PDB file of C-alpha atoms in Angstrom:
ATOM      1  CA  UNK I 260     102.714 -35.127 -12.910  1.00 83.00           C
ATOM      2  CA  UNK I 261     101.973 -39.013 -14.462  1.00 78.00           C
ATOM      3  CA  UNK I 262     103.807 -42.008 -14.302  1.00 75.00           C
ATOM      4  CA  UNK I 263     105.491 -43.210 -17.407  1.00 72.00           C
ATOM      5  CA  UNK I 264     102.179 -45.491 -17.910  1.00 64.00           C
ATOM      6  CA  UNK I 265     100.044 -42.429 -18.039  1.00 68.00           C
ATOM      7  CA  UNK I 266      98.646 -42.756 -14.315  1.00 72.00           C
ATOM      8  CA  UNK I 267      98.169 -39.696 -12.270  1.00 83.00           C
ATOM      9  CA  UNK I 268     100.713 -39.171  -9.276  1.00 89.00           C
ATOM     10  CA  UNK I 269      99.949 -37.450  -5.774  1.00 92.00           C
ATOM     11  CA  UNK I 270     102.675 -36.304  -3.621  1.00 95.00           C
ATOM     12  CA  UNK I 271     101.456 -36.331   0.054  1.00 95.00           C
ATOM     13  CA  UNK I 272     103.725 -34.071   2.585  1.00 95.00           C
ATOM     14  CA  UNK I 273     103.607 -34.926   6.068  1.00 93.00           C
ATOM     15  CA  UNK I 274     104.909 -32.986   9.258  1.00 93.00           C
ATOM     16  CA  UNK I 275     104.814 -36.482  10.827  1.00 92.00           C
ATOM     17  CA  UNK I 276     107.085 -37.995   8.233  1.00 90.00           C
ATOM     18  CA  UNK I 277     110.644 -37.002   9.027  1.00 88.00           C
ATOM     19  CA  UNK I 278     112.821 -39.066   7.580  1.00 87.00           C
ATOM     20  CA  UNK I 279     111.275 -41.671   5.451  1.00 92.00           C
ATOM     21  CA  UNK I 280     109.825 -41.525   2.005  1.00 93.00           C
ATOM     22  CA  UNK I 281     107.268 -44.278   0.761  1.00 91.00           C
ATOM     23  CA  UNK I 282     105.473 -44.926  -2.444  1.00 88.00           C
ATOM     24  CA  UNK I 283     102.279 -46.906  -3.105  1.00 81.00           C
ATOM     25  CA  UNK I 284      99.318 -47.224  -5.546  1.00 75.00           C
ATOM     26  CA  UNK I 285      95.655 -46.083  -4.025  1.00 69.00           C
ATOM     27  CA  UNK I 286      92.841 -46.342  -6.679  1.00 58.00           C
ATOM     28  CA  UNK I 287      95.207 -46.012  -9.853  1.00 66.00           C
ATOM     29  CA  UNK I 288      96.931 -42.997  -8.707  1.00 74.00           C
ATOM     30  CA  UNK I 289     100.707 -43.407  -7.535  1.00 81.00           C
ATOM     31  CA  UNK I 290     101.017 -41.792  -4.252  1.00 87.00           C
ATOM     32  CA  UNK I 291     104.533 -40.497  -2.914  1.00 93.00           C
ATOM     33  CA  UNK I 292     104.574 -39.804   0.864  1.00 93.00           C
ATOM     34  CA  UNK I 293     107.595 -37.314   1.967  1.00 96.00           C
ATOM     35  CA  UNK I 294     108.794 -35.108   4.621  1.00 96.00           C
ATOM     36  CA  UNK I 295     106.790 -31.857   4.541  1.00 95.00           C
ATOM     37  CA  UNK I 296     109.976 -30.188   5.251  1.00 95.00           C
ATOM     38  CA  UNK I 297     111.744 -31.502   1.703  1.00 95.00           C
ATOM     39  CA  UNK I 298     112.620 -28.681  -0.779  1.00 95.00           C
ATOM     40  CA  UNK I 299     111.146 -28.644  -4.389  1.00 96.00           C
ATOM     41  CA  UNK I 300     114.613 -30.045  -5.428  1.00 96.00           C
ATOM     42  CA  UNK I 301     114.169 -32.885  -2.670  1.00 95.00           C
ATOM     43  CA  UNK I 302     110.506 -33.831  -3.929  1.00 95.00           C
ATOM     44  CA  UNK I 303     111.431 -33.826  -7.058  1.00 94.00           C
ATOM     45  CA  UNK I 304     114.600 -36.307  -6.904  1.00 95.00           C
ATOM     46  CA  UNK I 305     112.456 -38.423  -4.355  1.00 95.00           C
ATOM     47  CA  UNK I 306     109.538 -38.543  -6.376  1.00 94.00           C
ATOM     48  CA  UNK I 307     111.559 -39.660  -9.826  1.00 93.00           C
ATOM     49  CA  UNK I 308     113.146 -42.143  -7.569  1.00 93.00           C
ATOM     50  CA  UNK I 309     109.947 -43.799  -6.129  1.00 92.00           C
ATOM     51  CA  UNK I 310     107.872 -43.890  -9.285  1.00 89.00           C
ATOM     52  CA  UNK I 311     111.322 -45.649 -10.599  1.00 88.00           C
ATOM     53  CA  UNK I 312     110.976 -48.176  -7.240  1.00 87.00           C
ATOM     54  CA  UNK I 313     107.077 -48.884  -8.473  1.00 79.00           C
ATOM     55  CA  UNK I 314     107.796 -49.554 -11.909  1.00 77.00           C
ATOM     56  CA  UNK I 315     110.342 -52.068 -10.859  1.00 76.00           C
ATOM     57  CA  UNK I 316     108.020 -53.601  -8.665  1.00 72.00           C
ATOM     58  CA  UNK I 317     105.105 -54.051 -11.355  1.00 64.00           C
ATOM     59  CA  UNK I 318     107.726 -55.466 -13.733  1.00 57.00           C
ATOM     60  CA  UNK I 319     108.730 -58.283 -10.982  1.00 58.00           C
ATOM     61  CA  UNK I 320     104.913 -58.946 -10.856  1.00 50.00           C
ATOM     62  CA  UNK I 321     104.109 -58.887 -14.134  1.00 45.00           C
ATOM     63  CA  UNK I 322     107.680 -60.754 -14.967  1.00 49.00           C
ATOM     64  CA  UNK I 323     106.716 -64.550 -16.494  1.00 47.00           C
ATOM     65  CA  UNK I 324     106.111 -67.090 -13.800  1.00 49.00           C
ATOM     66  CA  UNK I 325     104.905 -64.586 -11.489  1.00 54.00           C
ATOM     67  CA  UNK I 326     101.088 -65.393 -12.595  1.00 62.00           C
ATOM     68  CA  UNK I 327      98.927 -66.946  -9.655  1.00 71.00           C
ATOM     69  CA  UNK I 328      98.334 -70.426  -9.672  1.00 79.00           C
ATOM     70  CA  UNK I 329      94.215 -70.730 -10.337  1.00 76.00           C
ATOM     71  CA  UNK I 330      94.147 -74.161 -11.088  1.00 82.00           C
ATOM     72  CA  UNK I 331      95.112 -77.288  -9.456  1.00 87.00           C
ATOM     73  CA  UNK I 332      97.485 -77.904 -12.453  1.00 87.00           C
ATOM     74  CA  UNK I 333      99.246 -74.480 -12.318  1.00 87.00           C
ATOM     75  CA  UNK I 334      99.471 -74.815  -8.381  1.00 90.00           C
ATOM     76  CA  UNK I 335     101.235 -78.467  -8.789  1.00 92.00           C
ATOM     77  CA  UNK I 336     103.611 -76.749 -11.187  1.00 92.00           C
ATOM     78  CA  UNK I 337     104.399 -73.916  -9.182  1.00 92.00           C
ATOM     79  CA  UNK I 338     105.156 -75.877  -6.506  1.00 94.00           C
ATOM     80  CA  UNK I 339     107.671 -78.137  -8.278  1.00 93.00           C
ATOM     81  CA  UNK I 340     109.270 -74.859  -9.022  1.00 91.00           C
ATOM     82  CA  UNK I 341     109.343 -73.501  -5.455  1.00 93.00           C
ATOM     83  CA  UNK I 342     110.867 -77.125  -4.460  1.00 92.00           C
ATOM     84  CA  UNK I 343     113.302 -76.712  -7.220  1.00 90.00           C
ATOM     85  CA  UNK I 344     114.313 -72.640  -5.748  1.00 89.00           C
ATOM     86  CA  UNK I 345     114.692 -73.223  -2.162  1.00 90.00           C
ATOM     87  CA  UNK I 346     114.437 -76.858  -1.516  1.00 92.00           C
ATOM     88  CA  UNK I 347     116.650 -78.412  -3.947  1.00 90.00           C
ATOM     89  CA  UNK I 348     113.895 -80.329  -5.438  1.00 91.00           C
ATOM     90  CA  UNK I 349     113.752 -82.709  -3.017  1.00 93.00           C
ATOM     91  CA  UNK I 350     110.075 -82.355  -2.087  1.00 95.00           C
ATOM     92  CA  UNK I 351     108.469 -83.814  -5.081  1.00 95.00           C
ATOM     93  CA  UNK I 352     104.231 -84.127  -3.920  1.00 96.00           C
ATOM     94  CA  UNK I 353     102.093 -86.382  -5.631  1.00 95.00           C
ATOM     95  CA  UNK I 354      99.717 -83.871  -6.108  1.00 95.00           C
ATOM     96  CA  UNK I 355      98.688 -80.140  -5.285  1.00 95.00           C
ATOM     97  CA  UNK I 356      95.494 -78.628  -4.922  1.00 94.00           C
ATOM     98  CA  UNK I 357      92.794 -76.267  -3.958  1.00 91.00           C
ATOM     99  CA  UNK I 358      90.301 -77.112  -1.344  1.00 92.00           C
ATOM    100  CA  UNK I 359      87.325 -75.473   0.105  1.00 89.00           C
ATOM    101  CA  UNK I 360      87.032 -77.900   3.149  1.00 91.00           C
ATOM    102  CA  UNK I 361      89.645 -76.295   5.163  1.00 85.00           C
ATOM    103  CA  UNK I 362      88.429 -73.812   7.806  1.00 79.00           C
ATOM    104  CA  UNK I 363      91.246 -74.220  10.815  1.00 81.00           C
ATOM    105  CA  UNK I 364      94.153 -74.311   8.704  1.00 90.00           C
ATOM    106  CA  UNK I 365      96.081 -72.646   5.747  1.00 95.00           C
ATOM    107  CA  UNK I 366      97.445 -75.967   4.191  1.00 95.00           C
ATOM    108  CA  UNK I 367      98.146 -79.520   4.915  1.00 95.00           C
ATOM    109  CA  UNK I 368     100.447 -82.128   3.754  1.00 95.00           C
ATOM    110  CA  UNK I 369      99.889 -85.839   3.962  1.00 94.00           C
ATOM    111  CA  UNK I 370     103.719 -87.300   3.330  1.00 94.00           C
ATOM    112  CA  UNK I 371     102.702 -90.761   3.482  1.00 93.00           C
ATOM    113  CA  UNK I 372     100.936 -90.481   0.073  1.00 94.00           C
ATOM    114  CA  UNK I 373     102.667 -86.854  -0.940  1.00 94.00           C
ATOM    115  CA  UNK I 374      99.541 -84.870  -0.940  1.00 96.00           C
ATOM    116  CA  UNK I 375      99.214 -81.171  -0.178  1.00 97.00           C
ATOM    117  CA  UNK I 376      96.048 -79.377  -0.133  1.00 97.00           C
ATOM    118  CA  UNK I 377      95.670 -75.081   0.208  1.00 95.00           C
ATOM    119  CA  UNK I 378      92.794 -73.534   1.863  1.00 93.00           C
ATOM    120  CA  UNK I 379      91.267 -71.579  -1.043  1.00 88.00           C
ATOM    121  CA  UNK I 380      91.015 -68.979   1.500  1.00 89.00           C
ATOM    122  CA  UNK I 381      94.736 -67.802   0.480  1.00 91.00           C
ATOM    123  CA  UNK I 382      93.902 -67.332  -2.973  1.00 87.00           C
ATOM    124  CA  UNK I 383      93.124 -63.649  -2.593  1.00 84.00           C
ATOM    125  CA  UNK I 384      96.245 -63.017  -0.421  1.00 88.00           C
ATOM    126  CA  UNK I 385      99.695 -61.551  -1.843  1.00 89.00           C
ATOM    127  CA  UNK I 386     101.737 -64.283  -4.015  1.00 90.00           C
ATOM    128  CA  UNK I 387     104.297 -64.350  -1.239  1.00 90.00           C
ATOM    129  CA  UNK I 388     102.072 -65.424   1.414  1.00 93.00           C
ATOM    130  CA  UNK I 389     100.803 -68.148  -0.880  1.00 94.00           C
ATOM    131  CA  UNK I 390     104.293 -68.963  -1.758  1.00 94.00           C
ATOM    132  CA  UNK I 391     105.474 -69.693   2.119  1.00 96.00           C
ATOM    133  CA  UNK I 392     102.110 -71.652   3.149  1.00 97.00           C
ATOM    134  CA  UNK I 393     103.251 -73.853  -0.194  1.00 97.00           C
ATOM    135  CA  UNK I 394     106.719 -74.154   0.540  1.00 96.00           C
ATOM    136  CA  UNK I 395     105.834 -74.970   4.538  1.00 97.00           C
ATOM    137  CA  UNK I 396     103.867 -78.223   3.132  1.00 97.00           C
ATOM    138  CA  UNK I 397     106.769 -78.892   0.683  1.00 97.00           C
ATOM    139  CA  UNK I 398     108.822 -78.913   3.786  1.00 96.00           C
ATOM    140  CA  UNK I 399     106.656 -81.427   5.333  1.00 96.00           C
ATOM    141  CA  UNK I 400     106.955 -83.720   2.744  1.00 96.00           C
ATOM    142  CA  UNK I 401     110.606 -84.073   3.967  1.00 96.00           C
ATOM    143  CA  UNK I 402     109.851 -83.569   7.578  1.00 95.00           C
ATOM    144  CA  UNK I 403     106.673 -84.132   9.421  1.00 90.00           C
ATOM    145  CA  UNK I 404     106.993 -82.181  12.546  1.00 91.00           C
ATOM    146  CA  UNK I 405     107.720 -78.519  13.496  1.00 94.00           C
ATOM    147  CA  UNK I 406     111.291 -79.392  14.623  1.00 95.00           C
ATOM    148  CA  UNK I 407     114.639 -77.397  14.144  1.00 95.00           C
ATOM    149  CA  UNK I 408     115.118 -79.180  10.991  1.00 94.00           C
ATOM    150  CA  UNK I 409     111.779 -78.331   9.641  1.00 94.00           C
ATOM    151  CA  UNK I 410     112.377 -74.611  10.275  1.00 94.00           C
ATOM    152  CA  UNK I 411     116.041 -74.917   8.808  1.00 92.00           C
ATOM    153  CA  UNK I 412     114.350 -75.859   5.486  1.00 92.00           C
ATOM    154  CA  UNK I 413     112.254 -72.404   5.429  1.00 92.00           C
ATOM    155  CA  UNK I 414     115.335 -70.469   6.142  1.00 89.00           C
ATOM    156  CA  UNK I 415     116.083 -70.233   2.449  1.00 86.00           C
ATOM    157  CA  UNK I 416     112.593 -68.418   1.542  1.00 89.00           C
ATOM    158  CA  UNK I 417     113.259 -64.652   2.283  1.00 89.00           C
ATOM    159  CA  UNK I 418     109.457 -64.131   2.843  1.00 90.00           C
ATOM    160  CA  UNK I 419     109.242 -66.593   5.868  1.00 92.00           C
ATOM    161  CA  UNK I 420     109.111 -64.205   8.516  1.00 93.00           C
ATOM    162  CA  UNK I 421     106.803 -61.486   6.911  1.00 92.00           C
ATOM    163  CA  UNK I 422     104.561 -64.243   5.670  1.00 92.00           C
ATOM    164  CA  UNK I 423     104.155 -65.928   9.161  1.00 94.00           C
ATOM    165  CA  UNK I 424     103.389 -62.220  10.528  1.00 93.00           C
ATOM    166  CA  UNK I 425     100.992 -61.685   7.866  1.00 92.00           C
ATOM    167  CA  UNK I 426      98.931 -64.696   8.606  1.00 94.00           C
ATOM    168  CA  UNK I 427      98.977 -64.227  12.238  1.00 93.00           C
ATOM    169  CA  UNK I 428      97.440 -60.918  11.638  1.00 91.00           C
ATOM    170  CA  UNK I 429      94.475 -62.149   9.339  1.00 88.00           C
ATOM    171  CA  UNK I 430      94.010 -64.583  11.972  1.00 87.00           C
ATOM    172  CA  UNK I 431      93.869 -62.253  14.586  1.00 87.00           C
ATOM    173  CA  UNK I 432      91.544 -60.028  12.776  1.00 84.00           C
ATOM    174  CA  UNK I 433      89.123 -62.537  11.879  1.00 80.00           C
ATOM    175  CA  UNK I 434      88.822 -64.305  14.993  1.00 80.00           C
ATOM    176  CA  UNK I 435      87.743 -61.201  16.332  1.00 82.00           C
ATOM    177  CA  UNK I 436      85.257 -59.948  13.718  1.00 75.00           C
ATOM    178  CA  UNK I 437      87.287 -57.446  12.354  1.00 70.00           C
ATOM    179  CA  UNK I 438      87.897 -58.765   8.667  1.00 55.00           C
ATOM    180  CA  UNK I 439      84.457 -58.293   6.388  1.00 48.00           C
ATOM    181  CA  UNK I 440      85.366 -61.835   5.429  1.00 42.00           C
ATOM    182  CA  UNK I 441      84.068 -65.293   7.026  1.00 42.00           C
ATOM    183  CA  UNK I 442      86.181 -66.389   9.740  1.00 38.00           C
ATOM    184  CA  UNK I 443      89.273 -67.810   8.125  1.00 43.00           C
ATOM    185  CA  UNK I 444      92.158 -70.448   8.613  1.00 49.00           C
ATOM    186  CA  UNK I 445      94.037 -69.884  11.672  1.00 46.00           C
ATOM    187  CA  UNK I 446      97.149 -72.270  11.495  1.00 49.00           C
ATOM    188  CA  UNK I 447      99.834 -73.213   8.644  1.00 51.00           C
ATOM    189  CA  UNK I 448      98.925 -76.869   9.292  1.00 48.00           C
TER     190      UNK I 448
END
């Protein structure tokens, strides 16, 4: 079996998996994990359903405007988009740039001059994590501290809690030498 794009599909049956079905990419193969007790008809139904889900996810990631902002100009443009979408366009930075000198922070903002800097250690991370850190710093242009008003601004972004947990996990792993990379930043700001 192959995906509509011609990639191989592997179905993995698991006795430990009792109710859930999962799909993910592994080395160019679409893997669908199903409970071992599924009938052939259930397998066929769920494989098709999960391959459609993987395709939708791929289309969303490839959609215009979803390309990772590689340059400072692209990052500033993306910041404007995020400000408009989640903060009503109220956060307007004077500059937004990638930096390589932040070793204890994921990002920083200076409200006095409207500048935002993101650690280049974020570059390989998922886009939703980069977006969270960027929104976090945009919110600091509106509210300096981490009070209730600040966190209220970030409620609109649906990946806030997930991104915070992701960054905490990365910090935990790097602080204990569990990651292959150099030790990374430990705080959002």
